[in-house]
Amino acid sequence: MDKKVRIRRLKTGVPGLDQLLGGGLPEFSFNLIAGTPGSGKTTLAHQIMFSLATPNNRALFFTVLGEPALKMLRYQQQFPFFDIDKVNESIRYVNLSADLLEGHFSRVMSRIAEEVKDYAPSLVFVDSFRSVVQAGKQKEQGASELQGFVQRLGMQMTSWQATTFLVGEYLTPELESSAVFTVADGILWLSQNLHRNSMVRKIQVVKMRGQAQAPGLHTFRVGNDGIRVFPRAMVKDSTGAELTTKASIEESRVPMGIPGLDDMLGGGLPVGYSLLVVGPSGCGKTILTTEFLAEGARRGEPGVIAAFEKSPSQLLGNKKLHSLVQAGQVGVIDTRSLDLSIDETLHDLIEMITRMKAKRVVIDSLSGFELALAPEFSEDFRGSLYRMVAELTGMGVTVLMTSELEDRYTDLRFSPYGSAFLADAIIVQRYIEIAGQFKRAISVVKVRGSQHSKDIRSFDITDDGIVLGETLSEYAGIMTGQPMITPSPEQPGDGRR
C-alpha cells in the first residue's frame, strides 16, 4: 500500500515554465518571485493568477508600496491572459499602502490575515513585499523587528490552505541572509541584463521542494502575449532504451537527392544524424540543402528550414523551395528578429517539427545564426549549439547545417568555430583551379560509424541542381594546401608544383 502524500501540481499557464518547475507548482506551496526591477515579476504573477483563478479557486492580490492597483491593472489589461470578468468574481485586489504608512508591521500582518480569513482564497499574492522591508528601514525600525516580521509572515503564509506568492525586488546577496528565502518552498529568480545594446532576460528556479526542477538559467521574453519561457536545451543521458532506439535509427539511410552523393556517403545519410556542409560563399551549400528538402518531400518526409542569412522573401526567391513551402511540405522559421537565443530558436524548431511531423531540418547557416544571436548567447555558441543538435537528433530528426568557411589553400579546416565535432557527418565544398578556371569540388570528410568515399569529385550547378563529375585523382594535392598548375606538353608532370 502506497502511503506517500501526493502533491497536486498546478499548471502555471506560462509557456515553458512548467517544464522548468518539474511539472507545475506544488499546491499549497509558499513561493517567492524575486528579481531586479523591470524583469517581469508582476507580469509573471498576474499570468499565473489569471490562469489558475476560478470561482472555486479564488485569488487574493495584495499591493503594498509598489505601483497603485489601478495603474498596475491598466498595463496588465494589455495582455490577452487578463480576463476582466475574473476581477471581483474570482480575483480580488487589496491595497495595503495606507495601513503600512499609518501603522506598524503588526497592522499590515493583521490586515492580511483578516482578508485571507474572510475571502478564503486558494491563491494569495503579495506585491511588492520588498516595499515593506524598505519602509521599515526608512522608519529606522530595528533589524530584529523587521526580521521577525518577515519570518512571521512567511510562516503564516505557509500555514494557509492556499498556494501563496511573495513578489519583490531582491539583490543576489539577500539570498543568503533573508529569512524568507529559508522558509519558501519555491524560489523563482528573474533578471535582465543589458549586454552590448541587447536586453537579455533570464529565469532560474533556485528552489522547488519535493520535485526535480531544470537547473541553470533559462531565457524568457515578455511579448504581446505575456511571458514565454524557453527552457535551455539539456543533453540527455543516452542509456538503456534510448541506445537501442538510436541503434535502430542508424540502420536506415536518408537519400540526399543528388545522384552519386549517397554513394559517397556510404549509402546515404543515416537517419537521426547531423550533417555539416562547409564551404566558401557561392559554392552551392544552399542548393544542396534545397535538394535535401526536395528529396524528403518526394518521399513524404516534411522538412523545416531556419535560414539566418536571408529574409523569408529572399529565401522563397528559390523557385523549387518556394513550391515546397506553398505545398506545405517545408516549413520556414522566421529568424529575422534581433537578439535571438539558441533556446528560443530550438523552441520554434521543435514546435514546427511537431506540428508538421517533419523528418528533415536545415539550418542555413551557422555563420548567420551566430550573428543573429544576442551577444550574451554568441559567447557560448559552441556549447549551446551542441545541446541544440543533441536535442534535435534525439527526436530522430535528420539535421543538415551549413557553415561559411573561408577557402584557404594553406589551411585545411572544417568549421570556423571548432564545432565540427558535433556533426556526425561532414561534407566539404570548395573551389579549385583547373586549366585557368575555377571549378567546384566536393568530398565527404566523415560519416560517423560508417564507411564512406575518400574521393574528391568535381561538380557543377545546373538548372537541374547539383551534378557530380569525375573523381579528381590526378589533383589529389588540392586538399593538402598545395597550389595547382595545369600539365602541358612542354612541362609534363602530375599537376603538382
Coordinates of C-alpha atoms in Angstrom, one line a residue:
M1 CA 0.0 0.0 0.0
D2 CA 1.4 3.4 -1.0
K3 CA 1.4 5.7 2.0
K4 CA 3.1 8.7 0.3
V5 CA 1.4 12.0 0.3
R6 CA 0.5 13.0 -3.3
I7 CA 1.0 16.7 -4.0
R8 CA -1.0 18.1 -6.9
R9 CA 0.9 20.2 -9.3
L10 CA -0.8 23.4 -10.6
K11 CA -0.2 24.4 -14.3
T12 CA 1.0 27.9 -14.4
G13 CA -0.3 28.9 -17.8
V14 CA 3.1 30.3 -18.7
P15 CA 4.5 28.6 -21.8
G16 CA 7.7 26.7 -20.9
L17 CA 7.6 27.4 -17.1
D18 CA 6.0 24.1 -16.0
Q19 CA 8.9 22.3 -17.7
L20 CA 11.4 24.2 -15.6
L21 CA 9.4 23.6 -12.4
G22 CA 9.2 19.8 -13.0
G23 CA 5.5 19.7 -13.9
G24 CA 4.0 22.8 -12.3
L25 CA 3.7 24.5 -8.9
P26 CA 3.0 22.3 -5.8
E27 CA -0.4 23.0 -4.4
F28 CA -0.3 24.9 -1.0
S29 CA 3.3 25.8 -1.6
F30 CA 4.8 29.1 -0.5
N31 CA 6.7 30.7 -3.4
L32 CA 8.9 33.7 -3.9
I33 CA 9.1 35.6 -7.2
A34 CA 12.2 37.7 -6.9
G35 CA 14.5 39.7 -9.1
T36 CA 15.6 43.0 -10.4
P37 CA 13.3 46.0 -11.2
G38 CA 11.6 45.7 -14.6
S39 CA 12.4 42.0 -15.0
G40 CA 8.8 40.9 -15.3
K41 CA 7.9 39.8 -11.8
T42 CA 4.4 41.4 -11.6
T43 CA 3.6 40.2 -15.1
L44 CA 4.6 36.7 -14.2
A45 CA 2.5 36.8 -11.1
H46 CA -0.6 38.0 -13.0
Q47 CA -0.2 35.5 -15.7
I48 CA -0.1 32.7 -13.2
M49 CA -3.0 34.1 -11.2
F50 CA -5.3 34.6 -14.2
S51 CA -4.5 31.1 -15.4
L52 CA -5.4 29.4 -12.1
A53 CA -8.2 31.6 -10.7
T54 CA -11.7 30.3 -11.0
P55 CA -14.9 30.9 -8.9
N56 CA -13.9 27.7 -7.0
N57 CA -10.3 28.7 -6.7
R58 CA -10.3 32.4 -5.9
A59 CA -7.2 34.6 -5.8
L60 CA -6.3 37.5 -3.4
F61 CA -3.8 40.0 -4.7
F62 CA -2.2 42.4 -2.1
T63 CA -0.4 45.5 -3.2
V64 CA 1.8 47.3 -0.7
L65 CA 4.0 50.3 -1.7
G66 CA 4.5 49.2 -5.3
E67 CA 2.5 50.8 -8.1
P68 CA -1.2 51.6 -7.3
A69 CA -3.6 48.8 -8.2
L70 CA -5.4 50.9 -10.9
K71 CA -2.1 51.8 -12.6
M72 CA -0.9 48.2 -12.4
L73 CA -4.2 46.9 -13.9
R74 CA -4.1 49.4 -16.7
Y75 CA -1.0 47.9 -18.0
Q76 CA -1.8 44.3 -17.2
Q77 CA -5.0 44.6 -19.2
Q78 CA -2.9 44.9 -22.4
F79 CA -2.0 41.2 -22.2
P80 CA -4.5 38.6 -23.6
F81 CA -4.3 36.5 -20.4
F82 CA -6.0 39.3 -18.5
D83 CA -9.8 38.5 -18.1
I84 CA -11.7 41.5 -16.8
D85 CA -14.7 39.2 -15.9
K86 CA -12.5 37.4 -13.3
V87 CA -11.8 40.6 -11.4
N88 CA -14.1 40.8 -8.4
E89 CA -15.6 37.4 -9.3
S90 CA -12.5 35.2 -8.9
I91 CA -9.8 37.8 -8.2
R92 CA -9.8 40.4 -5.5
Y93 CA -7.3 43.3 -5.1
V94 CA -6.4 44.8 -1.7
N95 CA -4.2 47.8 -1.3
L96 CA -2.2 47.8 2.0
S97 CA -0.3 51.1 1.4
A98 CA -2.4 53.1 3.9
D99 CA -2.0 50.5 6.6
L100 CA 1.7 50.4 6.2
L101 CA 2.2 54.2 6.1
E102 CA 0.0 54.9 9.1
G103 CA 0.9 52.0 11.4
H104 CA 3.3 49.3 12.0
F105 CA 4.2 45.9 10.7
S106 CA 1.7 44.3 13.1
R107 CA -1.2 46.2 11.4
V108 CA -0.2 45.0 8.0
M109 CA 0.0 41.5 9.3
S110 CA -3.4 41.7 10.9
R111 CA -5.0 43.1 7.7
I112 CA -3.5 40.4 5.5
A113 CA -4.7 37.7 7.9
E114 CA -8.3 39.2 8.1
E115 CA -8.6 39.4 4.3
V116 CA -7.4 35.8 3.9
K117 CA -9.9 34.6 6.5
D118 CA -12.8 36.5 5.1
Y119 CA -12.2 35.7 1.4
A120 CA -10.9 32.1 1.8
P121 CA -8.7 32.2 -1.3
S122 CA -6.9 29.3 -3.0
L123 CA -4.2 31.7 -4.2
V124 CA -2.6 34.6 -2.4
F125 CA -0.1 37.2 -3.9
V126 CA 1.7 40.0 -2.0
D127 CA 3.3 42.5 -4.4
S128 CA 5.8 44.2 -3.7
F129 CA 6.9 42.6 -0.5
R130 CA 10.3 44.3 -0.6
S131 CA 8.5 47.6 -0.2
V132 CA 7.5 46.6 3.3
V133 CA 11.1 45.9 4.1
Q134 CA 12.3 49.3 2.7
A135 CA 9.6 51.2 4.6
G136 CA 10.7 49.6 7.8
K137 CA 14.2 50.6 7.2
Q138 CA 13.3 54.2 6.4
K139 CA 11.4 54.4 9.7
E140 CA 14.5 53.1 11.4
Q141 CA 12.7 50.2 13.0
G142 CA 15.1 47.7 14.5
A143 CA 16.6 45.0 12.3
S144 CA 15.3 42.3 14.7
E145 CA 11.7 43.6 14.4
L146 CA 11.9 43.6 10.7
Q147 CA 13.5 40.2 10.6
G148 CA 10.8 38.9 12.9
F149 CA 8.0 40.3 10.7
V150 CA 9.4 38.7 7.6
Q151 CA 9.7 35.4 9.4
R152 CA 6.2 35.6 10.9
L153 CA 4.6 36.5 7.6
G154 CA 6.4 33.7 5.8
M155 CA 5.4 31.1 8.4
Q156 CA 1.9 32.4 8.4
M157 CA 1.6 32.1 4.6
T158 CA 2.9 28.5 4.7
S159 CA 0.1 27.6 7.2
W160 CA -2.8 28.7 4.9
Q161 CA -4.6 26.2 2.8
A162 CA -3.6 28.2 -0.2
T163 CA -0.8 28.5 -2.8
T164 CA 1.0 31.7 -1.9
F165 CA 3.4 34.1 -3.5
L166 CA 5.6 36.9 -2.4
V167 CA 6.7 39.2 -5.2
G168 CA 9.5 41.7 -4.8
E169 CA 12.8 43.1 -5.7
Y170 CA 15.8 41.5 -4.1
L171 CA 19.6 41.6 -4.7
T172 CA 21.6 38.5 -5.0
P173 CA 23.4 38.7 -1.6
E174 CA 20.0 38.7 0.1
L175 CA 19.6 35.0 -0.9
E176 CA 22.0 34.1 1.9
S177 CA 20.6 36.5 4.6
S178 CA 16.9 36.8 4.2
A179 CA 14.7 34.6 6.4
V180 CA 12.0 34.5 3.7
F181 CA 14.3 32.6 1.4
T182 CA 14.7 29.9 4.0
V183 CA 11.0 29.2 4.6
A184 CA 10.0 29.5 0.9
D185 CA 9.1 26.2 -0.8
G186 CA 9.9 27.6 -4.2
I187 CA 12.0 30.5 -5.4
L188 CA 11.8 31.9 -9.0
W189 CA 14.6 34.4 -9.8
L190 CA 14.2 36.8 -12.7
S191 CA 16.9 39.0 -14.1
Q192 CA 17.5 41.3 -17.0
N193 CA 20.9 42.4 -18.3
L194 CA 22.0 44.9 -21.0
H195 CA 24.7 43.2 -23.0
R196 CA 26.2 45.2 -25.9
N197 CA 22.9 47.0 -26.5
S198 CA 20.9 43.8 -26.3
M199 CA 18.4 43.2 -23.5
V200 CA 18.5 39.6 -22.2
R201 CA 16.1 38.2 -19.7
K202 CA 16.8 35.1 -17.7
I203 CA 14.8 33.0 -15.2
Q204 CA 16.1 30.5 -12.7
V205 CA 14.3 28.0 -10.4
V206 CA 16.5 28.5 -7.4
K207 CA 14.5 26.1 -5.3
M208 CA 11.4 23.9 -5.6
R209 CA 10.8 21.5 -2.8
G210 CA 9.6 17.9 -3.5
Q211 CA 10.3 17.8 -7.2
A212 CA 13.2 17.9 -9.7
Q213 CA 13.5 21.2 -11.5
A214 CA 15.5 22.2 -14.5
P215 CA 18.8 23.6 -13.3
G216 CA 20.6 26.8 -14.6
L217 CA 19.5 30.0 -16.2
H218 CA 16.8 30.0 -19.0
T219 CA 15.8 32.6 -21.4
F220 CA 12.4 34.2 -21.3
R221 CA 10.7 37.0 -23.2
V222 CA 7.9 39.5 -22.3
G223 CA 5.9 39.8 -25.5
N224 CA 2.5 40.9 -26.6
D225 CA 1.1 37.6 -25.2
G226 CA 2.8 37.9 -21.9
I227 CA 5.8 35.8 -20.7
R228 CA 7.1 32.9 -22.6
V229 CA 10.0 30.8 -21.2
F230 CA 12.5 28.9 -23.5
P231 CA 14.0 26.1 -21.4
R232 CA 17.7 25.6 -22.0
A233 CA 18.5 22.5 -24.1
M234 CA 19.9 19.8 -22.0
V235 CA 21.9 16.8 -23.2
K236 CA 20.0 13.7 -22.0
D237 CA 21.8 10.7 -20.7
S238 CA 21.5 8.2 -23.6
T239 CA 21.4 4.9 -21.8
G240 CA 19.2 1.8 -21.9
A241 CA 16.2 2.1 -24.2
E242 CA 17.5 5.3 -25.8
L243 CA 20.6 3.5 -27.0
T244 CA 18.5 0.8 -28.6
T245 CA 16.4 3.3 -30.3
K246 CA 19.5 5.2 -31.7
A247 CA 21.0 1.9 -33.0
S248 CA 17.8 1.0 -34.8
I249 CA 17.6 4.5 -36.4
E250 CA 21.1 4.3 -37.7
E251 CA 20.3 1.2 -39.7
S252 CA 18.2 3.2 -42.2
R253 CA 19.5 5.9 -44.5
V254 CA 18.3 9.3 -45.8
P255 CA 18.8 9.9 -49.5
M256 CA 20.3 13.3 -50.2
G257 CA 18.5 13.9 -53.6
I258 CA 21.8 14.4 -55.5
P259 CA 22.8 11.5 -57.8
G260 CA 26.1 10.0 -56.7
L261 CA 26.3 11.7 -53.3
D262 CA 24.5 8.9 -51.5
D263 CA 27.3 6.5 -52.7
M264 CA 29.9 8.9 -51.4
L265 CA 28.2 8.8 -48.0
G266 CA 28.2 5.0 -48.0
G267 CA 24.5 4.6 -48.9
G268 CA 23.0 7.9 -47.8
L269 CA 23.0 9.8 -44.5
P270 CA 21.9 7.7 -41.5
V271 CA 18.6 8.7 -40.1
G272 CA 18.9 10.9 -37.0
Y273 CA 22.4 12.1 -37.9
S274 CA 23.6 15.7 -38.1
L275 CA 25.4 16.7 -41.3
L276 CA 27.7 19.7 -41.6
V277 CA 28.2 21.1 -45.1
V278 CA 31.0 23.7 -45.2
G279 CA 32.5 25.8 -47.9
P280 CA 33.1 29.3 -49.2
S281 CA 30.5 31.7 -50.4
G282 CA 28.7 30.7 -53.7
C283 CA 29.9 27.1 -53.7
G284 CA 26.4 25.6 -53.6
K285 CA 25.6 24.9 -50.0
T286 CA 22.1 26.3 -50.1
I287 CA 21.4 24.5 -53.3
L288 CA 22.4 21.2 -51.7
T289 CA 20.1 21.9 -48.8
T290 CA 17.2 22.6 -51.2
E291 CA 17.8 19.2 -52.9
F292 CA 17.9 17.6 -49.5
L293 CA 14.5 19.1 -48.6
A294 CA 13.0 18.3 -52.0
E295 CA 14.1 14.7 -51.8
G296 CA 12.4 14.5 -48.4
A297 CA 9.2 15.9 -49.9
R298 CA 9.2 13.4 -52.7
R299 CA 9.4 10.6 -50.1
G300 CA 6.7 12.0 -47.9
E301 CA 9.1 13.4 -45.3
P302 CA 8.2 17.0 -44.5
G303 CA 11.1 19.4 -43.7
V304 CA 11.8 22.6 -41.8
I305 CA 14.4 25.3 -42.7
A306 CA 15.7 28.0 -40.5
A307 CA 17.6 30.5 -42.7
F308 CA 19.7 33.1 -41.0
E309 CA 21.4 34.8 -43.9
K310 CA 18.2 35.5 -45.9
S311 CA 14.8 37.0 -45.2
P312 CA 11.8 34.8 -45.9
S313 CA 11.1 36.7 -49.1
Q314 CA 14.7 36.2 -50.3
L315 CA 14.6 32.6 -49.3
L316 CA 11.5 32.0 -51.2
G317 CA 13.1 33.5 -54.3
N318 CA 14.3 30.0 -54.9
K319 CA 11.5 28.6 -57.1
K320 CA 11.9 25.0 -56.0
L321 CA 11.9 25.9 -52.3
H322 CA 9.0 28.3 -52.8
S323 CA 6.9 25.5 -54.4
L324 CA 7.8 23.2 -51.5
V325 CA 6.7 25.8 -48.9
Q326 CA 3.5 26.6 -50.9
A327 CA 2.6 22.8 -51.0
G328 CA 3.0 22.6 -47.2
Q329 CA 5.9 20.2 -47.5
V330 CA 8.5 22.5 -46.0
G331 CA 8.1 25.0 -43.1
V332 CA 10.2 28.1 -42.7
I333 CA 11.3 29.5 -39.4
D334 CA 11.3 33.3 -39.3
T335 CA 14.7 34.2 -37.9
R336 CA 14.9 37.9 -38.7
S337 CA 14.1 39.1 -35.2
L338 CA 17.0 40.6 -33.3
D339 CA 18.5 39.3 -30.0
L340 CA 17.7 35.6 -30.6
S341 CA 18.8 32.9 -28.2
I342 CA 19.5 29.3 -29.3
D343 CA 16.9 28.1 -26.8
E344 CA 14.3 30.3 -28.4
T345 CA 15.2 29.1 -31.9
L346 CA 15.1 25.5 -30.7
H347 CA 11.7 26.1 -29.2
D348 CA 10.4 27.3 -32.6
L349 CA 12.0 24.4 -34.4
I350 CA 10.6 21.8 -32.2
E351 CA 7.1 23.4 -32.3
M352 CA 7.1 23.4 -36.1
I353 CA 8.7 19.9 -36.3
T354 CA 6.0 18.5 -34.1
R355 CA 3.2 20.3 -36.0
M356 CA 4.4 19.2 -39.4
K357 CA 5.7 15.8 -38.3
A358 CA 8.9 16.8 -40.0
K359 CA 11.8 14.4 -40.6
R360 CA 14.4 16.7 -42.0
V361 CA 15.7 20.0 -40.6
V362 CA 18.1 22.5 -42.3
I363 CA 20.0 25.3 -40.5
D364 CA 21.4 27.7 -43.1
S365 CA 23.8 28.8 -41.9
L366 CA 25.7 28.6 -38.6
S367 CA 27.6 31.7 -39.6
G368 CA 24.4 33.7 -39.9
F369 CA 23.0 32.0 -36.8
E370 CA 25.8 33.3 -34.7
L371 CA 25.4 36.8 -36.0
A372 CA 21.6 36.8 -35.2
L373 CA 22.2 35.8 -31.6
A374 CA 22.3 38.3 -28.8
P375 CA 26.0 38.8 -27.8
E376 CA 25.5 37.0 -24.5
F377 CA 24.4 33.9 -26.3
S378 CA 27.0 34.0 -29.1
E379 CA 29.8 33.8 -26.4
D380 CA 28.7 30.3 -25.6
F381 CA 27.7 29.5 -29.2
R382 CA 29.7 26.2 -29.4
G383 CA 28.2 24.7 -26.2
S384 CA 24.7 25.9 -26.9
L385 CA 24.8 24.6 -30.5
Y386 CA 26.0 21.2 -29.2
R387 CA 22.9 21.0 -26.9
M388 CA 20.6 22.0 -29.7
V389 CA 21.8 19.5 -32.2
A390 CA 21.7 16.7 -29.5
E391 CA 18.0 17.7 -28.8
L392 CA 17.0 17.6 -32.4
T393 CA 18.8 14.4 -33.4
G394 CA 17.4 12.8 -30.2
M395 CA 14.0 13.3 -31.7
G396 CA 15.0 11.1 -34.6
V397 CA 15.2 14.1 -37.0
T398 CA 18.0 14.3 -39.6
V399 CA 19.7 17.7 -39.4
L400 CA 21.7 19.4 -42.2
M401 CA 23.7 22.5 -41.2
T402 CA 25.7 24.8 -43.4
S403 CA 28.7 26.9 -42.5
E404 CA 30.5 29.6 -44.3
L405 CA 34.2 28.8 -44.5
E406 CA 37.0 30.9 -46.0
D407 CA 38.6 29.0 -48.8
R408 CA 42.3 28.7 -47.9
Y409 CA 44.8 26.5 -49.7
T410 CA 47.2 26.5 -46.8
D411 CA 44.8 25.6 -44.0
L412 CA 42.5 22.6 -44.0
R413 CA 39.6 23.3 -41.7
F414 CA 36.0 22.1 -41.4
S415 CA 34.5 24.7 -39.1
P416 CA 35.2 28.3 -38.2
Y417 CA 34.1 27.6 -34.6
G418 CA 35.9 24.4 -33.8
S419 CA 32.4 22.9 -33.7
A420 CA 32.9 20.2 -36.4
F421 CA 33.0 17.6 -33.6
L422 CA 29.2 18.0 -33.0
A423 CA 28.4 16.7 -36.5
D424 CA 28.0 13.0 -37.3
A425 CA 29.0 13.7 -40.9
I426 CA 30.9 16.4 -42.8
I427 CA 30.8 17.4 -46.4
V428 CA 33.3 19.9 -47.7
Q429 CA 32.7 22.0 -50.8
R430 CA 35.4 24.3 -52.2
Y431 CA 36.9 25.9 -55.3
I432 CA 39.8 24.6 -57.2
E433 CA 41.8 26.0 -60.2
I434 CA 42.0 23.8 -63.3
A435 CA 43.2 25.0 -66.7
G436 CA 42.8 28.6 -65.7
Q437 CA 39.3 28.3 -64.4
F438 CA 37.7 28.0 -61.0
K439 CA 35.9 24.6 -60.6
R440 CA 33.9 23.3 -57.7
A441 CA 34.9 20.2 -55.8
I442 CA 33.1 18.1 -53.1
S443 CA 34.3 15.5 -50.7
V444 CA 33.0 13.6 -47.7
V445 CA 35.3 14.1 -44.7
K446 CA 33.5 11.8 -42.2
V447 CA 30.4 9.7 -41.6
R448 CA 30.5 8.5 -38.0
G449 CA 30.3 4.7 -37.7
S450 CA 30.1 4.2 -41.4
Q451 CA 32.4 3.6 -44.4
H452 CA 32.4 6.5 -47.0
S453 CA 34.1 7.5 -50.1
K454 CA 37.5 9.2 -49.9
D455 CA 37.2 10.7 -53.4
I456 CA 37.3 14.3 -54.3
R457 CA 34.8 14.9 -57.1
S458 CA 34.1 17.9 -59.2
F459 CA 30.5 19.2 -59.5
D460 CA 28.5 21.7 -61.5
I461 CA 25.5 23.7 -60.6
T462 CA 22.9 23.5 -63.4
D463 CA 19.2 24.3 -63.8
D464 CA 18.5 20.7 -62.6
G465 CA 20.6 21.3 -59.4
I466 CA 24.0 19.8 -58.4
V467 CA 25.5 17.4 -60.9
L468 CA 28.6 15.4 -59.7
G469 CA 31.5 15.0 -62.1
E470 CA 34.6 12.8 -62.2
T471 CA 37.0 12.0 -59.4
L472 CA 39.9 14.4 -59.3
S473 CA 42.5 11.7 -58.5
E474 CA 45.2 13.5 -60.6
Y475 CA 44.8 16.5 -58.4
A476 CA 44.9 14.9 -55.0
G477 CA 47.2 17.7 -53.7
I478 CA 44.4 20.3 -53.8
M479 CA 43.1 19.3 -50.3
T480 CA 46.5 19.4 -48.7
G481 CA 47.2 23.1 -49.4
Q482 CA 49.4 22.7 -52.4
P483 CA 48.8 25.1 -55.3
M484 CA 47.7 23.8 -58.7
I485 CA 49.2 24.0 -62.2
T486 CA 47.9 22.6 -65.4
P487 CA 50.2 20.0 -67.1
S488 CA 51.3 20.9 -70.7
P489 CA 53.3 19.2 -73.4
E490 CA 56.2 21.4 -72.7
Q491 CA 56.1 20.6 -68.9
P492 CA 54.9 17.1 -68.3
G493 CA 54.1 16.2 -64.7
D494 CA 51.4 15.1 -62.4
G495 CA 49.7 18.5 -61.9
R496 CA 51.7 19.4 -58.8
R497 CA 54.3 22.1 -58.4

